[in-house]
């Protein structure tokens, strides 16, 4: 009987011990599971945060790069547009020698003045000069024809004058202007009995035989001479006034 009781008590003790161990293991398992779950969430959150940070950085870098490209493109376009405008303005302001040789003076439109107070007024295909020869002879050039009233007959045409002998009569000037092409400039020419009237057009950068003058500006020289077309002093040179 005593032996049976001992056996029963031993069995109850083992059952109780097993329950305790099971409970302990169950608690430990729950803690481990909770710990693992928490760690997993932290890892996931950290990975997500790093990924978002990387994506945000890449997006910012792309945006910055695109903005820089757009800005550079705008600046380049602006510079090119400004260069085109400057070239267009320069083309308008500079005398066009090809047009001048056709009797088109549009690139010269406006008033030109020299140091002697003489003027040349230009309007498209007409030039009005207060002194074409430096002999106080006013003139008008229309296309490639010149009219010098002081050298005309009462009929309004070039007067016939003696040349070399009384019996030899020649025109006081040629109404039809000839064209002389020189190094970098052109001249319109009217022959006189013993000289030549030249109206010469010298773009900026060209001086011809001018003794002094402003090389940075377009120039006109009008002179009656037996020398070269532009062999004059500075005060004879016309510059655009407007």
GROMACS .gro file of C-alpha atoms in nm:
model
  242
    1UNK     CA    1   0.000   0.000   0.000
    2UNK     CA    2   0.276   0.235   0.092
    3UNK     CA    3   0.453   0.149  -0.234
    4UNK     CA    4   0.143   0.231  -0.436
    5UNK     CA    5   0.114   0.575  -0.277
    6UNK     CA    6   0.477   0.651  -0.351
    7UNK     CA    7   0.423   0.554  -0.709
    8UNK     CA    8   0.117   0.777  -0.738
    9UNK     CA    9   0.300   1.073  -0.583
   10UNK     CA   10   0.596   1.023  -0.815
   11UNK     CA   11   0.365   1.017  -1.113
   12UNK     CA   12   0.185   1.332  -1.006
   13UNK     CA   13   0.519   1.503  -0.953
   14UNK     CA   14   0.633   1.413  -1.305
   15UNK     CA   15   0.306   1.534  -1.453
   16UNK     CA   16   0.334   1.864  -1.266
   17UNK     CA   17   0.695   1.901  -1.368
   18UNK     CA   18   0.601   1.838  -1.730
   19UNK     CA   19   0.327   2.102  -1.713
   20UNK     CA   20   0.574   2.352  -1.568
   21UNK     CA   21   0.829   2.278  -1.836
   22UNK     CA   22   0.566   2.305  -2.107
   23UNK     CA   23   0.443   2.638  -1.977
   24UNK     CA   24   0.796   2.765  -1.956
   25UNK     CA   25   0.874   2.657  -2.310
   26UNK     CA   26   0.548   2.806  -2.433
   27UNK     CA   27   0.630   3.141  -2.276
   28UNK     CA   28   0.981   3.134  -2.412
   29UNK     CA   29   0.850   3.049  -2.758
   30UNK     CA   30   0.606   3.341  -2.747
   31UNK     CA   31   0.883   3.577  -2.641
   32UNK     CA   32   1.114   3.447  -2.912
   33UNK     CA   33   0.839   3.479  -3.170
   34UNK     CA   34   0.758   3.834  -3.058
   35UNK     CA   35   1.126   3.924  -3.062
   36UNK     CA   36   1.173   3.776  -3.409
   37UNK     CA   37   0.861   3.951  -3.540
   38UNK     CA   38   0.973   4.285  -3.397
   39UNK     CA   39   1.321   4.243  -3.545
   40UNK     CA   40   1.173   4.149  -3.879
   41UNK     CA   41   0.949   4.458  -3.878
   42UNK     CA   42   1.243   4.683  -3.788
   43UNK     CA   43   1.453   4.532  -4.069
   44UNK     CA   44   1.168   4.574  -4.317
   45UNK     CA   45   1.107   4.933  -4.207
   46UNK     CA   46   1.479   5.014  -4.229
   47UNK     CA   47   1.505   4.857  -4.575
   48UNK     CA   48   1.195   5.046  -4.692
   49UNK     CA   49   1.327   5.371  -4.546
   50UNK     CA   50   1.666   5.324  -4.714
   51UNK     CA   51   1.495   5.240  -5.043
   52UNK     CA   52   1.271   5.547  -5.021
   53UNK     CA   53   1.570   5.766  -4.931
   54UNK     CA   54   1.765   5.630  -5.229
   55UNK     CA   55   1.469   5.679  -5.464
   56UNK     CA   56   1.415   6.033  -5.331
   57UNK     CA   57   1.785   6.111  -5.381
   58UNK     CA   58   1.781   5.969  -5.734
   59UNK     CA   59   1.463   6.162  -5.816
   60UNK     CA   60   1.617   6.483  -5.679
   61UNK     CA   61   1.937   6.425  -5.878
   62UNK     CA   62   1.737   6.359  -6.198
   63UNK     CA   63   1.527   6.669  -6.139
   64UNK     CA   64   1.837   6.879  -6.074
   65UNK     CA   65   2.009   6.739  -6.383
   66UNK     CA   66   1.703   6.800  -6.599
   67UNK     CA   67   1.670   7.155  -6.463
   68UNK     CA   68   2.036   7.219  -6.540
   69UNK     CA   69   1.993   7.086  -6.893
   70UNK     CA   70   1.681   7.297  -6.947
   71UNK     CA   71   1.859   7.606  -6.809
   72UNK     CA   72   2.167   7.543  -7.024
   73UNK     CA   73   1.944   7.489  -7.328
   74UNK     CA   74   1.762   7.816  -7.259
   75UNK     CA   75   2.092   8.001  -7.213
   76UNK     CA   76   2.229   7.849  -7.535
   77UNK     CA   77   1.913   7.935  -7.727
   78UNK     CA   78   1.924   8.287  -7.581
   79UNK     CA   79   2.287   8.332  -7.682
   80UNK     CA   80   2.220   8.203  -8.033
   81UNK     CA   81   1.916   8.428  -8.068
   82UNK     CA   82   2.116   8.728  -7.949
   83UNK     CA   83   2.395   8.644  -8.193
   84UNK     CA   84   2.143   8.619  -8.477
   85UNK     CA   85   1.992   8.955  -8.382
   86UNK     CA   86   2.334   9.117  -8.367
   87UNK     CA   87   2.422   8.974  -8.707
   88UNK     CA   88   2.091   9.094  -8.850
   89UNK     CA   89   2.143   9.443  -8.703
   90UNK     CA   90   2.497   9.453  -8.837
   91UNK     CA   91   2.374   9.349  -9.183
   92UNK     CA   92   2.116   9.629  -9.175
   93UNK     CA   93   2.367   9.890  -9.055
   94UNK     CA   94   2.650   9.793  -9.296
   95UNK     CA   95   2.658   9.918  -9.653
   96UNK     CA   96   2.578   9.653  -9.912
   97UNK     CA   97   2.827   9.688 -10.196
   98UNK     CA   98   2.645   9.445 -10.424
   99UNK     CA   99   2.324   9.646 -10.398
  100UNK     CA  100   2.509   9.975 -10.448
  101UNK     CA  101   2.652   9.848 -10.777
  102UNK     CA  102   2.292   9.789 -10.891
  103UNK     CA  103   2.190  10.145 -10.800
  104UNK     CA  104   2.013  10.036 -10.481
  105UNK     CA  105   2.127  10.251 -10.186
  106UNK     CA  106   1.882  10.115  -9.926
  107UNK     CA  107   2.163  10.000  -9.696
  108UNK     CA  108   2.279  10.365  -9.677
  109UNK     CA  109   1.940  10.523  -9.597
  110UNK     CA  110   1.970  10.833  -9.382
  111UNK     CA  111   2.186  11.144  -9.364
  112UNK     CA  112   2.563  11.142  -9.403
  113UNK     CA  113   2.785  11.437  -9.305
  114UNK     CA  114   3.152  11.527  -9.354
  115UNK     CA  115   3.385  11.758  -9.166
  116UNK     CA  116   3.323  12.042  -9.413
  117UNK     CA  117   2.951  12.053  -9.332
  118UNK     CA  118   2.842  11.893  -9.658
  119UNK     CA  119   2.566  11.632  -9.651
  120UNK     CA  120   2.441  11.334  -9.846
  121UNK     CA  121   2.080  11.233  -9.798
  122UNK     CA  122   2.000  10.878  -9.907
  123UNK     CA  123   1.653  10.730  -9.966
  124UNK     CA  124   1.648  10.386 -10.130
  125UNK     CA  125   1.767  10.442 -10.489
  126UNK     CA  126   1.830  10.816 -10.462
  127UNK     CA  127   2.123  11.013 -10.321
  128UNK     CA  128   2.113  11.392 -10.285
  129UNK     CA  129   2.454  11.555 -10.241
  130UNK     CA  130   2.515  11.917 -10.146
  131UNK     CA  131   2.860  11.893 -10.308
  132UNK     CA  132   2.959  11.600 -10.527
  133UNK     CA  133   3.298  11.728 -10.640
  134UNK     CA  134   3.430  11.956 -10.364
  135UNK     CA  135   3.365  12.240 -10.610
  136UNK     CA  136   3.034  12.337 -10.450
  137UNK     CA  137   2.838  12.145 -10.709
  138UNK     CA  138   2.514  11.993 -10.583
  139UNK     CA  139   2.400  11.670 -10.746
  140UNK     CA  140   2.144  11.394 -10.738
  141UNK     CA  141   2.212  11.030 -10.815
  142UNK     CA  142   1.917  10.813 -10.913
  143UNK     CA  143   2.008  10.451 -10.962
  144UNK     CA  144   2.323  10.466 -11.175
  145UNK     CA  145   2.256  10.807 -11.328
  146UNK     CA  146   2.378  11.142 -11.198
  147UNK     CA  147   2.243  11.491 -11.252
  148UNK     CA  148   2.464  11.795 -11.180
  149UNK     CA  149   2.251  12.107 -11.252
  150UNK     CA  150   2.549  12.348 -11.251
  151UNK     CA  151   2.707  12.157 -11.539
  152UNK     CA  152   2.389  12.133 -11.745
  153UNK     CA  153   2.276  12.328 -12.050
  154UNK     CA  154   1.946  12.519 -12.040
  155UNK     CA  155   1.785  12.201 -12.174
  156UNK     CA  156   1.883  12.018 -11.856
  157UNK     CA  157   2.139  11.789 -12.018
  158UNK     CA  158   2.518  11.794 -11.972
  159UNK     CA  159   2.655  12.106 -12.141
  160UNK     CA  160   2.899  12.068 -12.429
  161UNK     CA  161   3.234  12.230 -12.348
  162UNK     CA  162   3.559  12.279 -12.537
  163UNK     CA  163   3.829  12.026 -12.468
  164UNK     CA  164   4.182  12.068 -12.607
  165UNK     CA  165   4.050  12.307 -12.877
  166UNK     CA  166   3.748  12.525 -12.940
  167UNK     CA  167   3.632  12.297 -13.214
  168UNK     CA  168   3.643  11.986 -12.998
  169UNK     CA  169   3.329  11.973 -12.785
  170UNK     CA  170   3.267  11.715 -12.517
  171UNK     CA  171   3.009  11.667 -12.244
  172UNK     CA  172   3.079  11.847 -11.920
  173UNK     CA  173   3.017  11.515 -11.738
  174UNK     CA  174   2.882  11.166 -11.805
  175UNK     CA  175   2.534  11.107 -11.668
  176UNK     CA  176   2.566  10.730 -11.683
  177UNK     CA  177   2.783  10.628 -11.391
  178UNK     CA  178   3.055  10.370 -11.435
  179UNK     CA  179   3.151  10.124 -11.161
  180UNK     CA  180   3.501  10.067 -11.029
  181UNK     CA  181   3.569   9.775 -10.797
  182UNK     CA  182   3.863   9.830 -10.566
  183UNK     CA  183   4.016   9.635 -10.282
  184UNK     CA  184   3.730   9.618 -10.033
  185UNK     CA  185   3.522   9.907 -10.169
  186UNK     CA  186   3.344  10.029 -10.483
  187UNK     CA  187   3.322  10.366 -10.659
  188UNK     CA  188   3.068  10.519 -10.892
  189UNK     CA  189   3.248  10.722 -11.159
  190UNK     CA  190   3.151  11.010 -11.388
  191UNK     CA  191   3.411  11.122 -11.641
  192UNK     CA  192   3.481  11.493 -11.682
  193UNK     CA  193   3.686  11.650 -11.965
  194UNK     CA  194   4.003  11.659 -11.755
  195UNK     CA  195   3.917  11.479 -11.431
  196UNK     CA  196   3.683  11.225 -11.275
  197UNK     CA  197   3.408  11.253 -11.016
  198UNK     CA  198   3.411  10.959 -10.778
  199UNK     CA  199   3.152  10.866 -10.519
  200UNK     CA  200   3.313  10.586 -10.320
  201UNK     CA  201   3.166  10.352 -10.058
  202UNK     CA  202   3.398  10.206  -9.797
  203UNK     CA  203   3.259   9.959  -9.541
  204UNK     CA  204   3.391   9.949  -9.184
  205UNK     CA  205   3.740   9.799  -9.176
  206UNK     CA  206   3.836   9.953  -9.514
  207UNK     CA  207   4.033  10.279  -9.550
  208UNK     CA  208   4.134  10.290  -9.918
  209UNK     CA  209   4.367  10.589  -9.964
  210UNK     CA  210   4.201  10.809  -9.701
  211UNK     CA  211   4.479  10.985  -9.514
  212UNK     CA  212   4.293  10.979  -9.181
  213UNK     CA  213   3.956  10.850  -9.069
  214UNK     CA  214   3.756  10.612  -8.853
  215UNK     CA  215   3.818  10.256  -8.971
  216UNK     CA  216   3.540  10.121  -8.746
  217UNK     CA  217   3.264  10.301  -8.940
  218UNK     CA  218   3.113  10.291  -9.288
  219UNK     CA  219   3.234  10.580  -9.504
  220UNK     CA  220   3.148  10.769  -9.824
  221UNK     CA  221   3.388  10.986 -10.020
  222UNK     CA  222   3.264  11.220 -10.298
  223UNK     CA  223   3.532  11.409 -10.486
  224UNK     CA  224   3.632  11.548 -10.826
  225UNK     CA  225   3.995  11.457 -10.877
  226UNK     CA  226   4.278  11.357 -11.105
  227UNK     CA  227   4.412  11.126 -10.835
  228UNK     CA  228   4.275  10.804 -10.688
  229UNK     CA  229   3.913  10.781 -10.575
  230UNK     CA  230   3.976  10.805 -10.201
  231UNK     CA  231   4.293  11.009 -10.172
  232UNK     CA  232   4.143  11.276  -9.944
  233UNK     CA  233   4.192  11.424  -9.600
  234UNK     CA  234   3.978  11.323  -9.301
  235UNK     CA  235   3.741  11.618  -9.323
  236UNK     CA  236   3.624  11.511  -9.670
  237UNK     CA  237   3.495  11.176  -9.542
  238UNK     CA  238   3.122  11.131  -9.485
  239UNK     CA  239   2.989  10.933  -9.189
  240UNK     CA  240   2.630  10.843  -9.117
  241UNK     CA  241   2.469  11.091  -8.876
  242UNK     CA  242   2.143  10.907  -8.805
   0.00000   0.00000   0.00000
